[in-house]
Coordinates of C-alpha atoms and ligand atoms in Angstrom, one line a residue:
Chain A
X1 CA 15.0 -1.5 -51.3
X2 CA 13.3 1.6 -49.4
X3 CA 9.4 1.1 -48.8
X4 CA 7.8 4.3 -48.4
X5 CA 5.3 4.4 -45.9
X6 CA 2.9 7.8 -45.0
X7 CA 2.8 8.4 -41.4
X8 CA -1.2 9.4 -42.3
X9 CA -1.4 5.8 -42.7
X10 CA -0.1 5.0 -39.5
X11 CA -2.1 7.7 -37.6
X12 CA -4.9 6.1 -39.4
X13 CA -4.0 2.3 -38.2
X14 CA -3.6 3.6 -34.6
X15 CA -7.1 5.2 -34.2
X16 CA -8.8 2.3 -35.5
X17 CA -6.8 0.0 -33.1
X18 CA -7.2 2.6 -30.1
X19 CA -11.3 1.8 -30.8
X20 CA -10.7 -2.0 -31.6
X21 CA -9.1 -2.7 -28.9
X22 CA -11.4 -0.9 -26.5
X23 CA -14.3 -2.6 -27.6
X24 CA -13.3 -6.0 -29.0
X25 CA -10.9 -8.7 -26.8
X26 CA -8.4 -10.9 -28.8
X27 CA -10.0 -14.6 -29.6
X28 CA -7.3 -16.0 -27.1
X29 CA -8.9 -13.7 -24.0
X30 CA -12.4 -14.3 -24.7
X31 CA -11.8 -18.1 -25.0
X32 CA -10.0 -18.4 -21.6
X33 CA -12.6 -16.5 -20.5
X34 CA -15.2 -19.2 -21.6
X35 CA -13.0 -21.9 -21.1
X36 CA -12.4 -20.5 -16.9
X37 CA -16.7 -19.3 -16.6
X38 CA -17.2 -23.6 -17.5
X39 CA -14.4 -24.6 -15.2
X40 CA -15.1 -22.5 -12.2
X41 CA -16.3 -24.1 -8.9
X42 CA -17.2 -21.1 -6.6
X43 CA -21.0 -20.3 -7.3
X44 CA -20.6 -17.0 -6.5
X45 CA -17.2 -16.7 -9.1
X46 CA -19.0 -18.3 -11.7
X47 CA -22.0 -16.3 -11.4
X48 CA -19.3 -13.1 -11.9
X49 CA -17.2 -14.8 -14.8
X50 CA -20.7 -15.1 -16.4
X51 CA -21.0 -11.7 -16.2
X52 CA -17.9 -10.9 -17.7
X53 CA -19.2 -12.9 -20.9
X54 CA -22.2 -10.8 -21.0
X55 CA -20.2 -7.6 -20.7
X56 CA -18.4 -8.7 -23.5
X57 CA -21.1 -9.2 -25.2
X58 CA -22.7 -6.0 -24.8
X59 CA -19.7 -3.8 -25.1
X60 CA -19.1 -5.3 -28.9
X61 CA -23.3 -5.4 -29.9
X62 CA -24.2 -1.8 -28.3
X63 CA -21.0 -0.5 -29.0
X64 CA -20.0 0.4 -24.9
X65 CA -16.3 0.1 -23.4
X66 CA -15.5 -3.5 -22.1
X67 CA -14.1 -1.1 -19.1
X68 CA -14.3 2.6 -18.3
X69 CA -11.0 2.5 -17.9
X70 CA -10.0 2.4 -21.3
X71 CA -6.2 2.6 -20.1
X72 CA -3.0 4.7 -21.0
X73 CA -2.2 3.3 -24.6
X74 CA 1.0 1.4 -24.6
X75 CA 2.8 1.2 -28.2
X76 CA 5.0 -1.0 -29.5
X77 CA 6.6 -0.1 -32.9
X78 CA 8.7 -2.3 -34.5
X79 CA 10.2 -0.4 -37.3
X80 CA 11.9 -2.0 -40.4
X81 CA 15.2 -0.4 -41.2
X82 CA 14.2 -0.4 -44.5
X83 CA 11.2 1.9 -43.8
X84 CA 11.1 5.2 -44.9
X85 CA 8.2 7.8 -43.1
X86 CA 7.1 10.0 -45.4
X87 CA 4.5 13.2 -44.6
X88 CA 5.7 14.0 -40.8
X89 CA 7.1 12.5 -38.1
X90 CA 6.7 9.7 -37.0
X91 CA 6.2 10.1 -32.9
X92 CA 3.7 12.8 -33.9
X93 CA 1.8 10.6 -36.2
X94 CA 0.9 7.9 -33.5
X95 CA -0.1 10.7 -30.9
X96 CA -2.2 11.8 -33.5
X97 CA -4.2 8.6 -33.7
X98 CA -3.8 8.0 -30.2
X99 CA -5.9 11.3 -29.9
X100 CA -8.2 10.5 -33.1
X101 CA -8.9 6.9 -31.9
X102 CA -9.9 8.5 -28.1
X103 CA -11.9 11.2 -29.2
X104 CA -13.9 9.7 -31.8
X105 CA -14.4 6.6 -30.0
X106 CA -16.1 8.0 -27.3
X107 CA -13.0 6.5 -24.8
X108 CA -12.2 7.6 -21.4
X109 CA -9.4 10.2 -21.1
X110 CA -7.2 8.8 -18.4
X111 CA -3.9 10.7 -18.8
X112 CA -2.9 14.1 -16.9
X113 CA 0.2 16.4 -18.3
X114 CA 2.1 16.1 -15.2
X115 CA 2.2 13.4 -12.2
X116 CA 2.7 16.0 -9.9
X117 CA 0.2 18.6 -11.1
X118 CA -1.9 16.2 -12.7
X119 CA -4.1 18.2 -15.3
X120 CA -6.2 16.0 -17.5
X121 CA -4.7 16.4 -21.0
X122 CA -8.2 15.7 -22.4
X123 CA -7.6 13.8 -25.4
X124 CA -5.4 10.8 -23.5
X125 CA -2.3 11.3 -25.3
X126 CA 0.5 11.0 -24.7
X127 CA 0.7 7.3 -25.2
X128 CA 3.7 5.6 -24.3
X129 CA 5.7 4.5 -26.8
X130 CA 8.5 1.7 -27.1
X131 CA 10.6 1.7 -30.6
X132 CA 12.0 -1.0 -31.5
X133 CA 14.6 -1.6 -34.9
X134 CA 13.9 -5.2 -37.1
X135 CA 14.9 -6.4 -40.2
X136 CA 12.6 -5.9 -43.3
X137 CA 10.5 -3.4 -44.6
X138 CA 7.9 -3.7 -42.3
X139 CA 6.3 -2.2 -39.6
X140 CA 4.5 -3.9 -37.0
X141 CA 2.1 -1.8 -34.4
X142 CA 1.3 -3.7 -31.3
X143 CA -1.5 -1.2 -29.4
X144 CA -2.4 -2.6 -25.5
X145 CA -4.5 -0.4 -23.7
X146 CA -3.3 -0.4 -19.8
X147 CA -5.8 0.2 -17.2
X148 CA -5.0 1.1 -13.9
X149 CA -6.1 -1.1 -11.4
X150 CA -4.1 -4.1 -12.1
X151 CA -0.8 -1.6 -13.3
X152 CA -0.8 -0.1 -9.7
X153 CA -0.6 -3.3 -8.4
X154 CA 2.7 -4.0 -10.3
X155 CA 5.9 -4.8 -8.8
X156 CA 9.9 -5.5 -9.6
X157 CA 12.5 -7.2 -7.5
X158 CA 15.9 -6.4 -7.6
X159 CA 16.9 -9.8 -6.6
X160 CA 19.9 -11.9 -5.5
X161 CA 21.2 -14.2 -7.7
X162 CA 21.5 -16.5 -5.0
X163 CA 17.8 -16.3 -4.6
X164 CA 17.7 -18.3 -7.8
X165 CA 14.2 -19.5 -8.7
X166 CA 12.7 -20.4 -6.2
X167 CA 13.6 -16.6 -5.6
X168 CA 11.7 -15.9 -8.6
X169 CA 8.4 -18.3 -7.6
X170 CA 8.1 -16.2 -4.8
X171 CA 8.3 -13.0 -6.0
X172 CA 5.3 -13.7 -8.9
X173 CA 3.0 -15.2 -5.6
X174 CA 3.8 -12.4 -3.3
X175 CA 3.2 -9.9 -6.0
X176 CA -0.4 -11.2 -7.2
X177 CA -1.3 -11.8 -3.4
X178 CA -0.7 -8.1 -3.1
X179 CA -3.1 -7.7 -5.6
X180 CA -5.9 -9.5 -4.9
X181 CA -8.8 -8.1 -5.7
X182 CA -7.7 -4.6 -6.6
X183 CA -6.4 -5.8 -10.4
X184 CA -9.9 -7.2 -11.0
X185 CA -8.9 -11.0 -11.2
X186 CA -9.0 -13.1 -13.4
X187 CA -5.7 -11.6 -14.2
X188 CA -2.9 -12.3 -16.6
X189 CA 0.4 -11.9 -15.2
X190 CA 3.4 -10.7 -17.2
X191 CA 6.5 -11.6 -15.9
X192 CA 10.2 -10.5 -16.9
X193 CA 13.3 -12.0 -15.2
X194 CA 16.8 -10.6 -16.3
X195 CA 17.8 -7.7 -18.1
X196 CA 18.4 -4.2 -16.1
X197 CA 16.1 -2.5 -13.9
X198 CA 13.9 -0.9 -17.1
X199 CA 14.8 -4.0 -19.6
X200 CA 12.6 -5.8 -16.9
X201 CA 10.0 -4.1 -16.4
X202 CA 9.6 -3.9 -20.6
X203 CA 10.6 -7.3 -21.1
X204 CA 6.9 -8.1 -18.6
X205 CA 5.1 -5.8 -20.5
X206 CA 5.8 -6.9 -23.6
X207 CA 4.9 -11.0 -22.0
X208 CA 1.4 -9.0 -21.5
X209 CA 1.4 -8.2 -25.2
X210 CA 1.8 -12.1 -26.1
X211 CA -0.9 -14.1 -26.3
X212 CA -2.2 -15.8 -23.7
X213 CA -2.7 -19.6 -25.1
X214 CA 1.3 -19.3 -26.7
X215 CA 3.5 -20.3 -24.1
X216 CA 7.1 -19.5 -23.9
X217 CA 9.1 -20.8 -26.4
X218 CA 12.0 -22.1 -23.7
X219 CA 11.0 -25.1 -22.3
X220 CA 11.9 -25.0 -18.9
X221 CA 10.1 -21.5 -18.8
X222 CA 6.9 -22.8 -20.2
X223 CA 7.1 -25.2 -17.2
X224 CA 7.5 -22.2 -14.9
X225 CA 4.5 -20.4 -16.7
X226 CA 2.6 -23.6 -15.8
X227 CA 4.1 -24.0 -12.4
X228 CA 3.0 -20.3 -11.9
X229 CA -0.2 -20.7 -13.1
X230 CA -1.1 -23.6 -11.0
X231 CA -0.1 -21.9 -7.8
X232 CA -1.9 -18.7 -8.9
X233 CA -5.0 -20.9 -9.2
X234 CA -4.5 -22.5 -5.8
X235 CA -4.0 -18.8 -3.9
X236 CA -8.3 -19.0 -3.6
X237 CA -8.4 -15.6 -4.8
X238 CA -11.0 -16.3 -7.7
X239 CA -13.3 -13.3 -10.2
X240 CA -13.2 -9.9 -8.8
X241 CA -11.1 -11.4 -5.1
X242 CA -14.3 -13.2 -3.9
X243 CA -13.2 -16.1 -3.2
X244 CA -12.6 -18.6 -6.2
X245 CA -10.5 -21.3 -8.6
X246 CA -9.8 -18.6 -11.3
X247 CA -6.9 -16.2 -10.0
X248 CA -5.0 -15.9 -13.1
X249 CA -6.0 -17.0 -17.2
X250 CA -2.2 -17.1 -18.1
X251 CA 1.3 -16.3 -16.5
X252 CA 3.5 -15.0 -19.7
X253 CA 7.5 -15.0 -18.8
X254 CA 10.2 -13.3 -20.9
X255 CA 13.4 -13.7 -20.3
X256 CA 16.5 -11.7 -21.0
X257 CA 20.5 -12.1 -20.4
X258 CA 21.4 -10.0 -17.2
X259 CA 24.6 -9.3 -15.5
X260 CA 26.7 -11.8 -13.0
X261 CA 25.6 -9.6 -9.7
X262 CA 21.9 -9.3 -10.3
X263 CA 18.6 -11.3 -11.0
X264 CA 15.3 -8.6 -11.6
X265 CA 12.1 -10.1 -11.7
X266 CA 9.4 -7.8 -12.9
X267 CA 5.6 -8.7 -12.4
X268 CA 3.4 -6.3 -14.3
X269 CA 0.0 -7.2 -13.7
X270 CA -2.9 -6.8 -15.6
X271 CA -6.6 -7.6 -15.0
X272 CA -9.1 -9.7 -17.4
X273 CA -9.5 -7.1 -20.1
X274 CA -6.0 -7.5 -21.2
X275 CA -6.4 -5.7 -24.4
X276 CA -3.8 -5.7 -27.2
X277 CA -3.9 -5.6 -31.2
X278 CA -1.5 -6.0 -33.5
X279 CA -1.4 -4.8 -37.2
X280 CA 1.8 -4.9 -39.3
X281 CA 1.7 -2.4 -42.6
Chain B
X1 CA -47.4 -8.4 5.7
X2 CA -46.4 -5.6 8.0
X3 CA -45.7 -2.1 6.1
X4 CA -42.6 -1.0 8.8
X5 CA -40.0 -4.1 8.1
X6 CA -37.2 -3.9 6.8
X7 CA -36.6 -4.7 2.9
X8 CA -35.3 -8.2 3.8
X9 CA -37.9 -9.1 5.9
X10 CA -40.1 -7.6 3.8
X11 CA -38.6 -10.0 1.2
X12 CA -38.7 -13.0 3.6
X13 CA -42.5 -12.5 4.1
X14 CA -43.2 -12.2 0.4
X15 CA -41.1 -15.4 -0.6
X16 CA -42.5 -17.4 2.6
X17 CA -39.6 -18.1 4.2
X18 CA -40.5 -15.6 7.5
X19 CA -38.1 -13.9 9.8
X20 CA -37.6 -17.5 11.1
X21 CA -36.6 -18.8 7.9
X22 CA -34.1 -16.1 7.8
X23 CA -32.7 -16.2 10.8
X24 CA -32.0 -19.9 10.4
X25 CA -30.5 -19.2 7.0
X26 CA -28.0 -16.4 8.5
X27 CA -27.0 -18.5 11.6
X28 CA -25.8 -21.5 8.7
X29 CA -24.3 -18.4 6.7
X30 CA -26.3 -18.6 3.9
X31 CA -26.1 -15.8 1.6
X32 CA -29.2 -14.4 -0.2
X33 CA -30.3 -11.9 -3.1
X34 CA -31.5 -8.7 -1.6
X35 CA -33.6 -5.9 -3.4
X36 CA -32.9 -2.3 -2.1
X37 CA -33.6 1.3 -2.5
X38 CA -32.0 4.4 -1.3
X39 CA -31.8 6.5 0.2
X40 CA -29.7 3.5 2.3
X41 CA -30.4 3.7 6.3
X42 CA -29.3 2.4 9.0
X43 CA -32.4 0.1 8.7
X44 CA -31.0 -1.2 5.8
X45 CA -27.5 -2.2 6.5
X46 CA -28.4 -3.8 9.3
X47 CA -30.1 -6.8 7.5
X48 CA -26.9 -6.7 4.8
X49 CA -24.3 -9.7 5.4
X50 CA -21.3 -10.4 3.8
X51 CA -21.8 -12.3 0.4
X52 CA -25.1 -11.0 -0.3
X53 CA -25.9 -10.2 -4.0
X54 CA -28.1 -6.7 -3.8
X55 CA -29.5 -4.9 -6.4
X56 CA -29.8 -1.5 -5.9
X57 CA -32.3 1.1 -7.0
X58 CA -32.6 4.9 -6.7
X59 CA -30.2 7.5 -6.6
X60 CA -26.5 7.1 -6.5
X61 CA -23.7 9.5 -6.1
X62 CA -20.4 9.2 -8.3
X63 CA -16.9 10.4 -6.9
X64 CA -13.4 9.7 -7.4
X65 CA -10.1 10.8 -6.4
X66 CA -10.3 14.2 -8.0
X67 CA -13.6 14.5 -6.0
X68 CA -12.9 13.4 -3.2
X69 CA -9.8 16.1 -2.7
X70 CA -12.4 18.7 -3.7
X71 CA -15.5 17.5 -1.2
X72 CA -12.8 17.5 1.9
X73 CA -11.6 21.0 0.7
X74 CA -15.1 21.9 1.0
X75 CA -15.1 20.3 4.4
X76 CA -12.4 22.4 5.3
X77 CA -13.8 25.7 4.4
X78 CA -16.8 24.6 6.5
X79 CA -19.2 24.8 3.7
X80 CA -21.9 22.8 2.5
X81 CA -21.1 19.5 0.7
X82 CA -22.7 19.5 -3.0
X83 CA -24.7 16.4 -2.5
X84 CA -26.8 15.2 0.6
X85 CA -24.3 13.2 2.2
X86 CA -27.0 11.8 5.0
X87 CA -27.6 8.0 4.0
X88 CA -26.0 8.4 0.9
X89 CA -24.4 6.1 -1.6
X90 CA -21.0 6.8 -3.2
X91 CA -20.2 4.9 -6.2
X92 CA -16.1 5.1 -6.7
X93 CA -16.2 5.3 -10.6
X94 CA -15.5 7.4 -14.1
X95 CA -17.4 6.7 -16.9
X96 CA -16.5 6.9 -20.6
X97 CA -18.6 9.4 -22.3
X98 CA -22.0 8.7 -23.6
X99 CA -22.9 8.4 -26.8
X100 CA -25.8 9.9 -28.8
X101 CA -29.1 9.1 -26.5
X102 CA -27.8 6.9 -24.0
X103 CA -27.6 8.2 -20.0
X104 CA -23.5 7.3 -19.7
X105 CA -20.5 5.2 -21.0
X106 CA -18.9 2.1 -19.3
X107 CA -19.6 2.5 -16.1
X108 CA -17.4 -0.2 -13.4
X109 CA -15.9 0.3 -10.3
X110 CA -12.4 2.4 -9.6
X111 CA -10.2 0.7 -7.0
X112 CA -11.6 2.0 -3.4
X113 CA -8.7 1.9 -1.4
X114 CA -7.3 5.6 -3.5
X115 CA -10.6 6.9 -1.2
X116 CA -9.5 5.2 1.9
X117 CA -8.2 8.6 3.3
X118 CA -11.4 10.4 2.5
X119 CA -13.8 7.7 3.4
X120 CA -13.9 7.6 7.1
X121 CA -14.8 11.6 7.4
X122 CA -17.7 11.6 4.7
X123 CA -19.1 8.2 6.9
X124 CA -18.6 9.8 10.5
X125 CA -20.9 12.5 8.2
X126 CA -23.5 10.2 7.5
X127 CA -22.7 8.4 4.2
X128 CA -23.7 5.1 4.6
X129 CA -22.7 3.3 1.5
X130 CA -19.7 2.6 -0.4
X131 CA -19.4 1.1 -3.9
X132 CA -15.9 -0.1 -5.4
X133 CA -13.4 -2.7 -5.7
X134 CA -10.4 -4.1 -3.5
X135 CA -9.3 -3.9 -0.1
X136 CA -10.0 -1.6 2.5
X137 CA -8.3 -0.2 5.2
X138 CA -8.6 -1.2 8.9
X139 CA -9.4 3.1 9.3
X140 CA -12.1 2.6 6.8
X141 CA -13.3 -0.8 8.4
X142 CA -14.0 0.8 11.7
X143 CA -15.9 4.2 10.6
X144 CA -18.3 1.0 8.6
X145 CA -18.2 -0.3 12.0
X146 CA -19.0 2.6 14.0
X147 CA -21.7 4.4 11.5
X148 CA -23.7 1.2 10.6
X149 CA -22.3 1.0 7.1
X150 CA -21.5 -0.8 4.3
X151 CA -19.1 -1.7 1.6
X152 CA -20.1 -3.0 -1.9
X153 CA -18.1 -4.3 -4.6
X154 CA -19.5 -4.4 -8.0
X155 CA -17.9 -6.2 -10.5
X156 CA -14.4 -4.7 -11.9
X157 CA -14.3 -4.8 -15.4
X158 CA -18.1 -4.9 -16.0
X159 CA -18.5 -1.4 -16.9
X160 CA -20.8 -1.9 -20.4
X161 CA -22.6 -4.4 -18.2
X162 CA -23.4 -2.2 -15.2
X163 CA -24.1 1.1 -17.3
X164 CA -27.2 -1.2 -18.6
X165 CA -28.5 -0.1 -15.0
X166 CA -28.0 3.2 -15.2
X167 CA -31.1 5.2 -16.5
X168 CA -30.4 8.9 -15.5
X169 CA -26.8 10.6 -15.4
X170 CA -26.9 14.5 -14.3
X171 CA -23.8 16.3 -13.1
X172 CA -23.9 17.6 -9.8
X173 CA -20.5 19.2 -9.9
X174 CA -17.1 19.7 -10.8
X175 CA -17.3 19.8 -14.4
X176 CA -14.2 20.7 -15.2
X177 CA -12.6 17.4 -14.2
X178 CA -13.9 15.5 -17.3
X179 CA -14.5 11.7 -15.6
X180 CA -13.6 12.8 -12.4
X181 CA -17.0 15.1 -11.6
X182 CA -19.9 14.0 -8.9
X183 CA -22.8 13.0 -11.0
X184 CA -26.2 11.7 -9.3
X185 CA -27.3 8.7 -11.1
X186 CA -30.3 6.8 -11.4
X187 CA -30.2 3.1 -11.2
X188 CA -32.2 0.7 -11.4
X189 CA -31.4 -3.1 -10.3
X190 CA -27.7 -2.1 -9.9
X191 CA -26.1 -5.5 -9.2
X192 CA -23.2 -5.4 -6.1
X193 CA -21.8 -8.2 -3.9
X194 CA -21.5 -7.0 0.2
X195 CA -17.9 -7.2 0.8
X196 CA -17.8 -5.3 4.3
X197 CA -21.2 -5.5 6.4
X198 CA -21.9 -3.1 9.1
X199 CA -20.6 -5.4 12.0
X200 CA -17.1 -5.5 9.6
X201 CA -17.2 -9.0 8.4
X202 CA -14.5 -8.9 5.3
X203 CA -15.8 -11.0 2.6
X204 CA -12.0 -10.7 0.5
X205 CA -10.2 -12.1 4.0
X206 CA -13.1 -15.4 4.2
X207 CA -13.6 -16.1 0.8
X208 CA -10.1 -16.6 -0.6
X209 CA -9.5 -19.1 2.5
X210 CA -12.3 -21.4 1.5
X211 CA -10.6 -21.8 -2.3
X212 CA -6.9 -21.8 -1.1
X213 CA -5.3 -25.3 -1.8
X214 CA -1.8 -24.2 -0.9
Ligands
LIG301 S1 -8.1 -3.1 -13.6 FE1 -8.8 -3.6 -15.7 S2 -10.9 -4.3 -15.5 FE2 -10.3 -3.3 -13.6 S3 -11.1 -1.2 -13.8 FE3 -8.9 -1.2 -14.5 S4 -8.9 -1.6 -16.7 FE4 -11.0 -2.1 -15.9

């Protein structure tokens, strides 16, 4: 059976999650956020992980931006094949909202037309936008704001396979060394090994997307993500790179098959407002 | 207590602890909370130290990248700068835009190091404070160095937080560039941590080393 489903709706779902997501973090961010501000033993990093609560607390009551940099919207759309759009098209539809969501909800607008030329668009579209076929007649939306900061600080490795994973251990460290305080630690790291060069570097986005207390469903990567996380914590790094037991809330791995001559590792990192909604209509 | 000090002095006398006190609390490294107003002098960085918690008051000037480009274009053409660069405070940030009867948006810290090729010129020019996040580079470390500056990080990712100490936003220039323009702010209690002090301590090189367990 067809479902019909208007793309008003969806340009409707995506403006409300633009403003949702800007405003409000997921339960599982705020609570490793509470559970790292009781757990912290730098004074001065606990001091700044109490702040972080409060902002959080003021940017949902008063109705302010957790960050200014309220991020190029990332989009995942997971189409059911037995979805039909009805009233436009589809691409159009999320830009729309994209636009709506930005405008109305008093967000920053972070995008220029061009990289070269770099004229601000002024409403923050485009978004970027990853489509994705699955069974049913469902669609799910997954909206994740990406700021800056920690994105710049992003990295792959076209590695050996020979490097194997100790290969991999290193490039995650050497990556959110590199960042340090420029990604606005506590981060979450988002990690993809296998896949091709782009399969990567969607595959770590996407471990962004998950959330952060669901560990990978392969066990011996849910070690790793542990592994990870425990050597993140032990870099000294701590809230906002001054020094600190808090470097990372989470490191989220996904994994892909890849081809006999190569091993990519992508680290796409992101900083403690790791925003991301979901909705499925 | 004597009117000419220094605000941390001044501070010293008024809590009791005397420039002894202080001097004794520096030599064991002992950070403190310091209250400051701009214009920021010379005077001023002088008695900042690396891991001091300061609250600033007074007038603040916003730039970015876009900004930046524009103010060294300016440069170039040999004309005035917009602002009064002497002893000023550049705070590296875009806000969101402001609602209905509030001054600004979210209003945190853009990384510094995208200014670290604009930086040393504007400090050689007087500018004497810096407010951010991340590393610097060793160019931007010796014009702190060499023009008594200093290099604050407020807290990324606190931006409804920090606008709550923002009372006035007015736009100095450069409108057209949305969140990019030079605003002058007013800001009262604005809470930053001293990252890089005028004799180029690096708080981001110590402080990871005391929490590393590697
Ligand atoms: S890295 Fe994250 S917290 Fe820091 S300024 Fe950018 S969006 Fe905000």
């Amino acid at each position: 059976m067809i479902r019909t489903i208007s793309t008003e709706e969806i340009t409707k779902n995506i403006k409300e999650m633009c403003i949702e997501a800007n405003y409000y973090l997921s339960g599982d961010m705020r609570e490793a956020l509470d559970r790292a501000a009781e757990g912290e033993q730098a004074p001065l990093g606990k001091k700044i992980l109490g702040q972080l609560q409060e902002n959080l607390k003021i940017a949902g009551e008063e109705m302010i931006p957790i960050c200014q940099d309220t991020g190029m919207a990332v989009i995942f759309a997971e189409i059911g094949q037995d979805v039909h759009f009805e009233g436009g098209f589809l691409e159009d539809a999320i830009q729309e909202g994209v636009r709506q969501g930005y405008t109305e909800g008093f967000l920053r607008k972070s995008v220029v037309g061009d990289p070269i030329i770099r004229e601000n668009t002024r409403d923050n579209t485009p978004a970027v936008i990853h489509y994705q076929m699955a069974k049913g007649d469902k669609v799910k939306l997954t909206l994740a704001p990406k700021g800056f900061g920690s994105e710049n600080m992003s990295r792959i490795f076209m590695l050996k396979p020979a490097d194997g994973i100790e290969g991999v251990k290193n490039a995650i460290l050497t990556a959110v060394k590199d960042a340090g305080p420029n990604a606005c630690p506590p981060m979450v790291v988002g990690v993809g090994i296998g896949g091709t060069f782009e399969k990567c570097a969607l595959l770590a986005k996407q471990a962004l997307a998950r959330p952060v207390n669901e560990p990978s469903p392969i066990p011996y990567i849910q070690e790793l993500e542990a592994e990870m996380l425990r050597k993140i914590n032990g870099l000294g790094i701590g809230p906002g790179g001054l020094g600190g037991t808090t470097t990372a809330f989470a490191v989220n791995i996904n994994t892909y098959a890849t081809h006999i001559a190569g091993l990519p590792v992508a680290v796409n990192i992101c900083c403690h407002v790791n925003r991301h909604v979901a909705r499925e209509i | 207590m004597p009117a000419e000090l220094p605000y941390a002095e001044k501070e010293a006398f008024a809590n009791g602890r005397g420039i002894l006190g202080i001097m004794i609390e520096r030599t064991a490294g002992i950070t403190m909370d310091q209250y400051i107003t701009t214009p920021i002098t010379a005077e001023t960085t002088k008695n900042l130290h690396v891991g001091d918690y300061v609250y600033i008051s007074g007038t603040i000037y916003v730039a970015r990248d876009a900004a930046h480009k524009r103010l060294m274009e300016v440069l170039e053409r040999e004309e005035p700068l917009p602002f009064p660069i002497q002893d000023a405070a550049i705070y590296y940030m875009g806000p969101s835009p402001a609602r209905e009867g509030r001054p600004i948006g979210s209003a945190g810290p853009t990384t510094a190091s995208r200014m670290d090729k604009y930086a040393p010129r504007l400090l050689d020019l007087g500018q004497k404070a810096m407010i951010g996040k991340g590393k610097r580079s060793q160019e931007v470390v010796d014009a702190i160095v060499r023009n008594q500056a200093v290099y604050f990080a407020a807290v990324g990712g606190a931006g409804a937080l920090l606008s709550k100490c923002i009372q006035k936003s007015d736009l100095v220039c450069y409108g057209d560039l949305g969140a990019e323009a030079i605003l002058r702010l007013e800001v009262k209690d604005f809470p930053v941590i001293v990252v890089i002090d005028c004799q180029g301590n690096n708080l981001y090189e110590t402080a990871s080393k005391e929490y590393a367990v590697l």
